[in-house]
Amino acid sequence: MRILLTGSSGWLGRFLAPLLRANGHAVTGLDIAPGADTDMIGSVADRALVDRIFAERGIESVIHGGALHKPDIARYPAQAFIDVNVTGTLNLLEAATAAGHDRFVFTSTTSLMISQAIRDEAGEAAVWLDEASGPIEPRNIYGVTKLAAEQLCRLAWLNDGLNCVVLRTSRFFPEEDDTHRALSGENMKANELLHRRLTVEDAARAHLVALEKAPEIGFGSFIVSAQTPFSREECAALKRDAPAVIARHFPDAFELYRAKGWELPKSIGRVYDAALAGKLLGFRCETDFGTVLESLRRKAALPFAHDPDYISPKEEPGVG
């Protein structure tokens, strides 16, 4: 297929574009910043540009990964989030519908599921989050606009028959966390693979699978995260004493971590359940916490990317 990939210069795009091409697809990359996989420089908020790309490139399907993200809240006004995340999504959906497409994949985020109450983690048990969780009450403009974009996808399927798969990805950024620095970046990423992270390689694979499955799904929203080893019944114990729960699943985790100079999480306040993606999409992440421990046992390279100096291409000098 001839695919329009938005956000092609970003962290996901640099892994997803080559994967799509390796699977026989012709990719047109659109981003506001230049990149190895970006053919067109511009914004999805520019409807004339979107229409021109569809016409000139003969676009047959869309993977919409471009967006303003949570760290951008400190750099951009709320209106910019609406222009890019909401209006931009509508532009692409309307163009895809007009072109008679049968599939559209939208990169969303688990962040929109986190209300302020969930983020505060004040309860006595970890919050178990799956696609049935709610009510959905995003705590910032990023989450609000991504939820609105998801609903535009739902309407495009309901009203126009455009098959849309929404992927609520958990964390896969390579840089340091912008709010928590108690542990090293690698230590935090390893811990998060227990309950709220996936690798960028797995995120890219999920989009390829969603593209293939969209006509079969119709409309669906899926959490995409490394499969947690935990169960709902362990939520209270996870909040109270996470190392004890981890030890039940991974008896040598403490010793492996100690040898690395790492710490296990003392408490886990929320867990993403990605089981539905496995059931309906047939997708499961290849890398999880067990993979991390195996790399520690073998003293091999860690199975995820960590780059504390990573800067989004759109924030490079001279861009925008």
Tab-separated table of N, CA, C and O in Angstrom, residues 95-203:
chain	number	residue	atom	x	y	z
A	95	ALA	N	-9.843	13.420	4.600
A	95	ALA	CA	-9.143	13.126	3.346
A	95	ALA	C	-9.160	11.630	3.049
A	95	ALA	O	-9.346	11.213	1.898
A	96	ALA	N	-8.975	10.811	4.079
A	96	ALA	CA	-8.999	9.358	3.899
A	96	ALA	C	-10.384	8.881	3.479
A	96	ALA	O	-10.521	8.009	2.612
A	97	THR	N	-11.410	9.451	4.076
A	97	THR	CA	-12.785	9.089	3.715
A	97	THR	C	-13.081	9.475	2.273
A	97	THR	O	-13.643	8.688	1.502
A	98	ALA	N	-12.691	10.679	1.896
A	98	ALA	CA	-12.930	11.148	0.529
A	98	ALA	C	-12.202	10.289	-0.498
A	98	ALA	O	-12.686	10.091	-1.618
A	99	ALA	N	-11.036	9.751	-0.104
A	99	ALA	CA	-10.253	8.913	-1.012
A	99	ALA	C	-10.741	7.469	-1.045
A	99	ALA	O	-10.226	6.653	-1.816
A	100	GLY	N	-11.709	7.129	-0.201
A	100	GLY	CA	-12.261	5.779	-0.189
A	100	GLY	C	-11.402	4.756	0.513
A	100	GLY	O	-11.469	3.564	0.213
A	101	HIS	N	-10.623	5.205	1.501
A	101	HIS	CA	-9.750	4.284	2.221
A	101	HIS	C	-10.552	3.279	3.051
A	101	HIS	O	-11.690	3.549	3.450
A	102	ASP	N	-9.904	2.148	3.336
A	102	ASP	CA	-10.563	1.142	4.172
A	102	ASP	C	-9.844	0.931	5.497
A	102	ASP	O	-10.199	0.035	6.253
A	103	ARG	N	-8.820	1.776	5.810
A	103	ARG	CA	-8.117	1.600	7.083
A	103	ARG	C	-7.379	2.882	7.472
A	103	ARG	O	-6.889	3.626	6.623
A	104	PHE	N	-7.318	3.090	8.789
A	104	PHE	CA	-6.675	4.274	9.372
A	104	PHE	C	-6.181	3.859	10.741
A	104	PHE	O	-6.950	3.308	11.547
A	105	VAL	N	-4.912	4.100	11.019
A	105	VAL	CA	-4.338	3.749	12.323
A	105	VAL	C	-3.939	5.028	13.032
A	105	VAL	O	-3.234	5.871	12.466
A	106	PHE	N	-4.395	5.166	14.264
A	106	PHE	CA	-4.140	6.379	15.040
A	106	PHE	C	-3.317	6.052	16.275
A	106	PHE	O	-3.687	5.180	17.075
A	107	THR	N	-2.201	6.760	16.446
A	107	THR	CA	-1.359	6.589	17.626
A	107	THR	C	-1.901	7.457	18.752
A	107	THR	O	-1.803	8.680	18.709
A	108	SER	N	-2.465	6.812	19.760
A	108	SER	CA	-2.955	7.536	20.922
A	108	SER	C	-2.043	7.231	22.107
A	108	SER	O	-0.898	6.811	21.928
A	109	THR	N	-2.539	7.427	23.301
A	109	THR	CA	-1.681	7.334	24.478
A	109	THR	C	-2.453	6.855	25.702
A	109	THR	O	-3.618	7.240	25.899
A	110	THR	N	-1.812	6.050	26.521
A	110	THR	CA	-2.419	5.674	27.801
A	110	THR	C	-2.504	6.869	28.744
A	110	THR	O	-3.268	6.845	29.709
A	111	SER	N	-1.741	7.918	28.457
A	111	SER	CA	-1.743	9.106	29.313
A	111	SER	C	-3.137	9.700	29.467
A	111	SER	O	-3.475	10.240	30.524
A	112	LEU	N	-3.966	9.590	28.425
A	112	LEU	CA	-5.301	10.189	28.513
A	112	LEU	C	-6.200	9.461	29.509
A	112	LEU	O	-7.243	9.985	29.925
A	113	MET	N	-5.794	8.273	29.938
A	113	MET	CA	-6.573	7.500	30.905
A	113	MET	C	-6.259	7.897	32.342
A	113	MET	O	-6.935	7.446	33.270
A	114	ILE	N	-5.230	8.749	32.511
A	114	ILE	CA	-4.766	9.046	33.857
A	114	ILE	C	-5.349	10.361	34.351
A	114	ILE	O	-4.887	11.446	33.982
A	115	SER	N	-6.359	10.267	35.169
A	115	SER	CA	-6.921	11.442	35.825
A	115	SER	C	-5.948	11.910	36.905
A	115	SER	O	-4.986	11.212	37.254
A	116	GLN	N	-6.211	13.060	37.467
A	116	GLN	CA	-5.351	13.542	38.542
A	116	GLN	C	-5.413	12.605	39.744
A	116	GLN	O	-4.401	12.355	40.405
A	117	ALA	N	-6.594	12.058	39.992
A	117	ALA	CA	-6.737	11.128	41.117
A	117	ALA	C	-5.883	9.879	40.917
A	117	ALA	O	-5.234	9.389	41.850
A	118	ILE	N	-5.875	9.341	39.688
A	118	ILE	CA	-5.057	8.162	39.415
A	118	ILE	C	-3.580	8.514	39.516
A	118	ILE	O	-2.783	7.765	40.084
A	119	ARG	N	-3.210	9.671	38.994
A	119	ARG	CA	-1.809	10.081	39.037
A	119	ARG	C	-1.322	10.260	40.475
A	119	ARG	O	-0.168	9.955	40.791
A	120	ASP	N	-2.194	10.735	41.354
A	120	ASP	CA	-1.814	10.953	42.747
A	120	ASP	C	-1.565	9.644	43.500
A	120	ASP	O	-0.893	9.646	44.536
A	121	GLU	N	-2.123	8.534	42.995
A	121	GLU	CA	-1.902	7.199	43.571
A	121	GLU	C	-2.162	7.183	45.079
A	121	GLU	O	-1.373	6.636	45.851
A	122	ALA	N	-3.285	7.776	45.466
A	122	ALA	CA	-3.579	7.902	46.891
A	122	ALA	C	-4.314	6.694	47.469
A	122	ALA	O	-4.427	6.560	48.683
A	123	GLY	N	-4.787	5.803	46.624
A	123	GLY	CA	-5.558	4.666	47.104
A	123	GLY	C	-4.693	3.602	47.759
A	123	GLY	O	-3.461	3.658	47.745
A	124	GLU	N	-5.349	2.598	48.301
A	124	GLU	CA	-4.650	1.518	48.997
A	124	GLU	C	-4.239	0.393	48.056
A	124	GLU	O	-3.557	-0.546	48.480
A	125	ALA	N	-4.649	0.494	46.796
A	125	ALA	CA	-4.310	-0.542	45.818
A	125	ALA	C	-3.918	0.111	44.502
A	125	ALA	O	-4.327	1.243	44.204
A	126	ALA	N	-3.120	-0.590	43.736
A	126	ALA	CA	-2.794	-0.118	42.393
A	126	ALA	C	-4.070	-0.078	41.558
A	126	ALA	O	-4.979	-0.886	41.739
A	127	VAL	N	-4.131	0.871	40.633
A	127	VAL	CA	-5.272	0.975	39.725
A	127	VAL	C	-5.000	0.098	38.509
A	127	VAL	O	-3.967	0.241	37.849
A	128	TRP	N	-5.932	-0.803	38.224
A	128	TRP	CA	-5.802	-1.693	37.074
A	128	TRP	C	-6.506	-1.030	35.897
A	128	TRP	O	-7.692	-0.728	35.965
A	129	LEU	N	-5.779	-0.800	34.812
A	129	LEU	CA	-6.314	-0.051	33.681
A	129	LEU	C	-6.384	-0.912	32.432
A	129	LEU	O	-5.369	-1.459	31.977
A	130	ASP	N	-7.583	-1.047	31.896
A	130	ASP	CA	-7.770	-1.696	30.604
A	130	ASP	C	-8.746	-0.863	29.781
A	130	ASP	O	-9.113	0.250	30.178
A	131	GLU	N	-9.160	-1.380	28.649
A	131	GLU	CA	-9.990	-0.592	27.737
A	131	GLU	C	-11.370	-0.286	28.296
A	131	GLU	O	-12.053	0.625	27.800
A	132	ALA	N	-11.799	-1.004	29.328
A	132	ALA	CA	-13.103	-0.747	29.934
A	132	ALA	C	-13.021	0.242	31.102
A	132	ALA	O	-14.051	0.596	31.680
A	133	SER	N	-11.834	0.695	31.441
A	133	SER	CA	-11.670	1.605	32.578
A	133	SER	C	-12.309	2.957	32.286
A	133	SER	O	-12.330	3.431	31.156
A	134	GLY	N	-12.802	3.575	33.310
A	134	GLY	CA	-13.407	4.896	33.160
A	134	GLY	C	-14.041	5.328	34.465
A	134	GLY	O	-14.046	4.589	35.453
A	135	PRO	N	-14.585	6.539	34.486
A	135	PRO	CA	-14.647	7.472	33.349
A	135	PRO	C	-13.269	8.004	32.969
A	135	PRO	O	-12.375	8.058	33.802
A	136	ILE	N	-13.140	8.371	31.692
A	136	ILE	CA	-11.884	8.929	31.202
A	136	ILE	C	-11.881	10.424	31.483
A	136	ILE	O	-12.729	11.164	30.985
A	137	GLU	N	-10.943	10.853	32.283
A	137	GLU	CA	-10.868	12.268	32.692
A	137	GLU	C	-9.420	12.749	32.564
A	137	GLU	O	-8.687	12.815	33.550
A	138	PRO	N	-8.980	13.067	31.334
A	138	PRO	CA	-7.589	13.504	31.144
A	138	PRO	C	-7.255	14.704	32.019
A	138	PRO	O	-8.093	15.578	32.241
A	139	ARG	N	-6.000	14.761	32.460
A	139	ARG	CA	-5.608	15.797	33.409
A	139	ARG	C	-4.917	16.987	32.751
A	139	ARG	O	-4.560	17.952	33.438
A	140	ASN	N	-4.689	16.946	31.427
A	140	ASN	CA	-4.018	18.060	30.764
A	140	ASN	C	-4.487	18.156	29.318
A	140	ASN	O	-5.218	17.294	28.805
A	141	ILE	N	-4.043	19.217	28.627
A	141	ILE	CA	-4.494	19.483	27.256
A	141	ILE	C	-4.042	18.392	26.297
A	141	ILE	O	-4.724	18.093	25.313
A	142	TYR	N	-2.916	17.780	26.573
A	142	TYR	CA	-2.454	16.659	25.738
A	142	TYR	C	-3.481	15.534	25.760
A	142	TYR	O	-3.953	15.075	24.710
A	143	GLY	N	-3.848	15.085	26.951
A	143	GLY	CA	-4.812	14.003	27.061
A	143	GLY	C	-6.174	14.369	26.499
A	143	GLY	O	-6.837	13.557	25.844
A	144	VAL	N	-6.613	15.592	26.749
A	144	VAL	CA	-7.916	16.050	26.251
A	144	VAL	C	-7.955	15.985	24.728
A	144	VAL	O	-8.932	15.509	24.128
A	145	THR	N	-6.903	16.474	24.079
A	145	THR	CA	-6.917	16.504	22.620
A	145	THR	C	-6.746	15.113	22.014
A	145	THR	O	-7.321	14.813	20.960
A	146	LYS	N	-5.988	14.249	22.657
A	146	LYS	CA	-5.858	12.888	22.136
A	146	LYS	C	-7.167	12.122	22.278
A	146	LYS	O	-7.540	11.340	21.396
A	147	LEU	N	-7.887	12.349	23.376
A	147	LEU	CA	-9.194	11.711	23.534
A	147	LEU	C	-10.173	12.225	22.485
A	147	LEU	O	-10.942	11.449	21.905
A	148	ALA	N	-10.147	13.529	22.226
A	148	ALA	CA	-11.019	14.089	21.194
A	148	ALA	C	-10.694	13.475	19.833
A	148	ALA	O	-11.596	13.148	19.047
A	149	ALA	N	-9.412	13.299	19.545
A	149	ALA	CA	-9.010	12.705	18.270
A	149	ALA	C	-9.483	11.249	18.174
A	149	ALA	O	-9.902	10.791	17.099
A	150	GLU	N	-9.408	10.521	19.270
A	150	GLU	CA	-9.930	9.152	19.278
A	150	GLU	C	-11.409	9.138	18.910
A	150	GLU	O	-11.868	8.285	18.145
A	151	GLN	N	-12.148	10.080	19.466
A	151	GLN	CA	-13.584	10.128	19.193
A	151	GLN	C	-13.871	10.509	17.743
A	151	GLN	O	-14.867	10.059	17.151
A	152	LEU	N	-13.013	11.326	17.147
A	152	LEU	CA	-13.157	11.617	15.721
A	152	LEU	C	-12.948	10.354	14.890
A	152	LEU	O	-13.649	10.133	13.891
A	153	CYS	N	-12.009	9.516	15.302
A	153	CYS	CA	-11.813	8.232	14.627
A	153	CYS	C	-13.056	7.361	14.742
A	153	CYS	O	-13.485	6.722	13.763
A	154	ARG	N	-13.632	7.339	15.933
A	154	ARG	CA	-14.854	6.541	16.133
A	154	ARG	C	-15.977	7.034	15.230
A	154	ARG	O	-16.700	6.231	14.615
A	155	LEU	N	-16.130	8.347	15.122
A	155	LEU	CA	-17.181	8.898	14.270
A	155	LEU	C	-16.922	8.613	12.799
A	155	LEU	O	-17.863	8.390	12.027
A	156	ALA	N	-15.661	8.641	12.386
A	156	ALA	CA	-15.336	8.342	10.993
A	156	ALA	C	-15.727	6.913	10.640
A	156	ALA	O	-16.168	6.630	9.514
A	157	TRP	N	-15.569	6.017	11.593
A	157	TRP	CA	-16.017	4.635	11.369
A	157	TRP	C	-17.536	4.537	11.406
A	157	TRP	O	-18.154	3.922	10.531
A	158	LEU	N	-18.154	5.182	12.397
A	158	LEU	CA	-19.602	5.085	12.569
A	158	LEU	C	-20.360	5.736	11.419
A	158	LEU	O	-21.337	5.173	10.898
A	159	ASN	N	-19.915	6.923	11.016
A	159	ASN	CA	-20.660	7.692	10.015
A	159	ASN	C	-20.222	7.410	8.586
A	159	ASN	O	-21.047	7.506	7.661
A	160	ASP	N	-18.936	7.085	8.395
A	160	ASP	CA	-18.404	6.969	7.035
A	160	ASP	C	-17.840	5.597	6.704
A	160	ASP	O	-17.399	5.368	5.573
A	161	GLY	N	-17.811	4.697	7.678
A	161	GLY	CA	-17.337	3.347	7.416
A	161	GLY	C	-15.836	3.211	7.284
A	161	GLY	O	-15.349	2.209	6.747
A	162	LEU	N	-15.092	4.206	7.769
A	162	LEU	CA	-13.631	4.127	7.718
A	162	LEU	C	-13.134	3.276	8.888
A	162	LEU	O	-13.313	3.640	10.055
A	163	ASN	N	-12.534	2.162	8.600
A	163	ASN	CA	-12.034	1.275	9.648
A	163	ASN	C	-10.863	1.938	10.357
A	163	ASN	O	-9.863	2.281	9.723
A	164	CYS	N	-10.998	2.116	11.663
A	164	CYS	CA	-9.991	2.844	12.442
A	164	CYS	C	-9.546	2.018	13.637
A	164	CYS	O	-10.376	1.542	14.418
A	165	VAL	N	-8.242	1.874	13.782
A	165	VAL	CA	-7.670	1.229	14.962
A	165	VAL	C	-6.893	2.278	15.746
A	165	VAL	O	-6.011	2.942	15.204
A	166	VAL	N	-7.253	2.430	17.009
A	166	VAL	CA	-6.614	3.380	17.916
A	166	VAL	C	-5.678	2.598	18.832
A	166	VAL	O	-6.115	1.654	19.495
A	167	LEU	N	-4.415	2.998	18.856
A	167	LEU	CA	-3.434	2.336	19.717
A	167	LEU	C	-3.053	3.272	20.850
A	167	LEU	O	-2.380	4.285	20.631
A	168	ARG	N	-3.497	2.933	22.055
A	168	ARG	CA	-3.106	3.699	23.236
A	168	ARG	C	-1.779	3.152	23.745
A	168	ARG	O	-1.725	2.231	24.553
A	169	THR	N	-0.710	3.728	23.245
A	169	THR	CA	0.614	3.239	23.609
A	169	THR	C	1.024	3.769	24.974
A	169	THR	O	0.759	4.916	25.321
A	170	SER	N	1.687	2.921	25.740
A	170	SER	CA	2.302	3.387	26.972
A	170	SER	C	3.657	3.996	26.627
A	170	SER	O	3.950	4.281	25.459
A	171	ARG	N	4.503	4.208	27.596
A	171	ARG	CA	5.754	4.932	27.383
A	171	ARG	C	6.738	4.165	26.490
A	171	ARG	O	6.936	2.974	26.678
A	172	PHE	N	7.340	4.891	25.547
A	172	PHE	CA	8.458	4.308	24.806
A	172	PHE	C	9.502	5.362	24.447
A	172	PHE	O	10.385	5.117	23.630
A	173	PHE	N	9.419	6.537	25.062
A	173	PHE	CA	10.395	7.588	24.769
A	173	PHE	C	11.784	7.173	25.264
A	173	PHE	O	11.920	6.450	26.254
A	174	PRO	N	12.848	7.647	24.588
A	174	PRO	CA	14.200	7.238	24.971
A	174	PRO	C	14.844	8.130	26.022
A	174	PRO	O	15.803	7.722	26.678
A	175	GLU	N	14.324	9.347	26.184
A	175	GLU	CA	14.976	10.304	27.073
A	175	GLU	C	14.606	10.057	28.531
A	175	GLU	O	13.838	9.151	28.857
A	176	GLU	N	15.156	10.894	29.419
A	176	GLU	CA	14.828	10.798	30.836
A	176	GLU	C	13.373	11.197	31.068
A	176	GLU	O	12.799	11.971	30.300
A	177	ASP	N	12.785	10.675	32.125
A	177	ASP	CA	11.462	11.123	32.541
A	177	ASP	C	11.526	12.606	32.899
A	177	ASP	O	12.488	13.047	33.526
A	178	ASP	N	10.511	13.367	32.484
A	178	ASP	CA	10.571	14.815	32.708
A	178	ASP	C	10.069	15.234	34.084
A	178	ASP	O	10.076	16.420	34.410
A	179	THR	N	9.653	14.267	34.905
A	179	THR	CA	9.160	14.622	36.239
A	179	THR	C	9.808	13.819	37.361
A	179	THR	O	9.879	14.290	38.489
A	180	HIS	N	10.280	12.596	37.064
A	180	HIS	CA	10.817	11.722	38.117
A	180	HIS	C	12.278	11.409	37.831
A	180	HIS	O	12.617	10.884	36.775
A	181	ARG	N	13.159	11.706	38.787
A	181	ARG	CA	14.585	11.465	38.615
A	181	ARG	C	15.194	10.725	39.806
A	181	ARG	O	16.398	10.766	40.007
A	182	ALA	N	14.367	10.035	40.589
A	182	ALA	CA	14.883	9.363	41.783
A	182	ALA	C	15.830	8.221	41.418
A	182	ALA	O	16.783	7.932	42.145
A	183	LEU	N	15.576	7.567	40.279
A	183	LEU	CA	16.409	6.464	39.826
A	183	LEU	C	17.060	6.841	38.502
A	183	LEU	O	16.642	7.790	37.832
A	184	SER	N	18.059	6.080	38.114
A	184	SER	CA	18.659	6.306	36.804
A	184	SER	C	17.632	6.020	35.717
A	184	SER	O	16.664	5.278	35.924
A	185	GLY	N	17.855	6.608	34.551
A	185	GLY	CA	16.904	6.421	33.454
A	185	GLY	C	16.750	4.981	33.043
A	185	GLY	O	15.635	4.510	32.787
A	186	GLU	N	17.847	4.241	32.983
A	186	GLU	CA	17.768	2.828	32.609
A	186	GLU	C	17.026	2.018	33.657
A	186	GLU	O	16.218	1.139	33.334
A	187	ASN	N	17.281	2.292	34.916
A	187	ASN	CA	16.603	1.605	36.018
A	187	ASN	C	15.091	1.856	35.946
A	187	ASN	O	14.279	0.925	36.075
A	188	MET	N	14.707	3.105	35.711
A	188	MET	CA	13.279	3.429	35.631
A	188	MET	C	12.619	2.741	34.452
A	188	MET	O	11.516	2.188	34.581
A	189	LYS	N	13.269	2.741	33.318
A	189	LYS	CA	12.683	2.102	32.137
A	189	LYS	C	12.513	0.603	32.364
A	189	LYS	O	11.497	0.016	31.982
A	190	ALA	N	13.514	-0.027	32.968
A	190	ALA	CA	13.395	-1.451	33.270
A	190	ALA	C	12.213	-1.711	34.199
A	190	ALA	O	11.404	-2.622	33.962
A	191	ASN	N	12.077	-0.913	35.256
A	191	ASN	CA	10.966	-1.074	36.187
A	191	ASN	C	9.622	-0.899	35.487
A	191	ASN	O	8.654	-1.631	35.742
A	192	GLU	N	9.549	0.096	34.614
A	192	GLU	CA	8.275	0.411	33.959
A	192	GLU	C	7.814	-0.686	33.010
A	192	GLU	O	6.620	-0.784	32.711
A	193	LEU	N	8.736	-1.533	32.549
A	193	LEU	CA	8.315	-2.655	31.708
A	193	LEU	C	7.462	-3.661	32.477
A	193	LEU	O	6.828	-4.530	31.878
A	194	LEU	N	7.423	-3.532	33.777
A	194	LEU	CA	6.516	-4.351	34.592
A	194	LEU	C	5.060	-3.944	34.424
A	194	LEU	O	4.160	-4.773	34.582
A	195	HIS	N	4.828	-2.647	34.106
A	195	HIS	CA	3.435	-2.186	34.223
A	195	HIS	C	3.056	-0.990	33.371
A	195	HIS	O	1.874	-0.674	33.259
A	196	ARG	N	4.025	-0.302	32.679
A	196	ARG	CA	3.619	0.899	31.948
A	196	ARG	C	4.582	1.305	30.837
A	196	ARG	O	4.734	2.481	30.537
A	197	ARG	N	5.222	0.377	30.159
A	197	ARG	CA	6.198	0.728	29.118
A	197	ARG	C	6.264	-0.375	28.066
A	197	ARG	O	5.929	-1.541	28.342
A	198	LEU	N	6.704	0.008	26.873
A	198	LEU	CA	7.068	-0.927	25.822
A	198	LEU	C	8.255	-0.348	25.079
A	198	LEU	O	8.624	0.816	25.278
A	199	THR	N	8.894	-1.147	24.239
A	199	THR	CA	9.993	-0.633	23.444
A	199	THR	C	9.452	0.029	22.190
A	199	THR	O	8.334	-0.268	21.734
A	200	VAL	N	10.248	0.907	21.596
A	200	VAL	CA	9.815	1.568	20.367
A	200	VAL	C	9.695	0.554	19.231
A	200	VAL	O	8.838	0.698	18.345
A	201	GLU	N	10.519	-0.486	19.265
A	201	GLU	CA	10.409	-1.529	18.246
A	201	GLU	C	9.066	-2.237	18.329
A	201	GLU	O	8.428	-2.514	17.299
A	202	ASP	N	8.616	-2.528	19.554
A	202	ASP	CA	7.306	-3.153	19.715
A	202	ASP	C	6.182	-2.189	19.331
A	202	ASP	O	5.168	-2.605	18.757
A	203	ALA	N	6.357	-0.917	19.632
A	203	ALA	CA	5.351	0.068	19.228
A	203	ALA	C	5.217	0.088	17.710
A	203	ALA	O	4.103	0.152	17.164
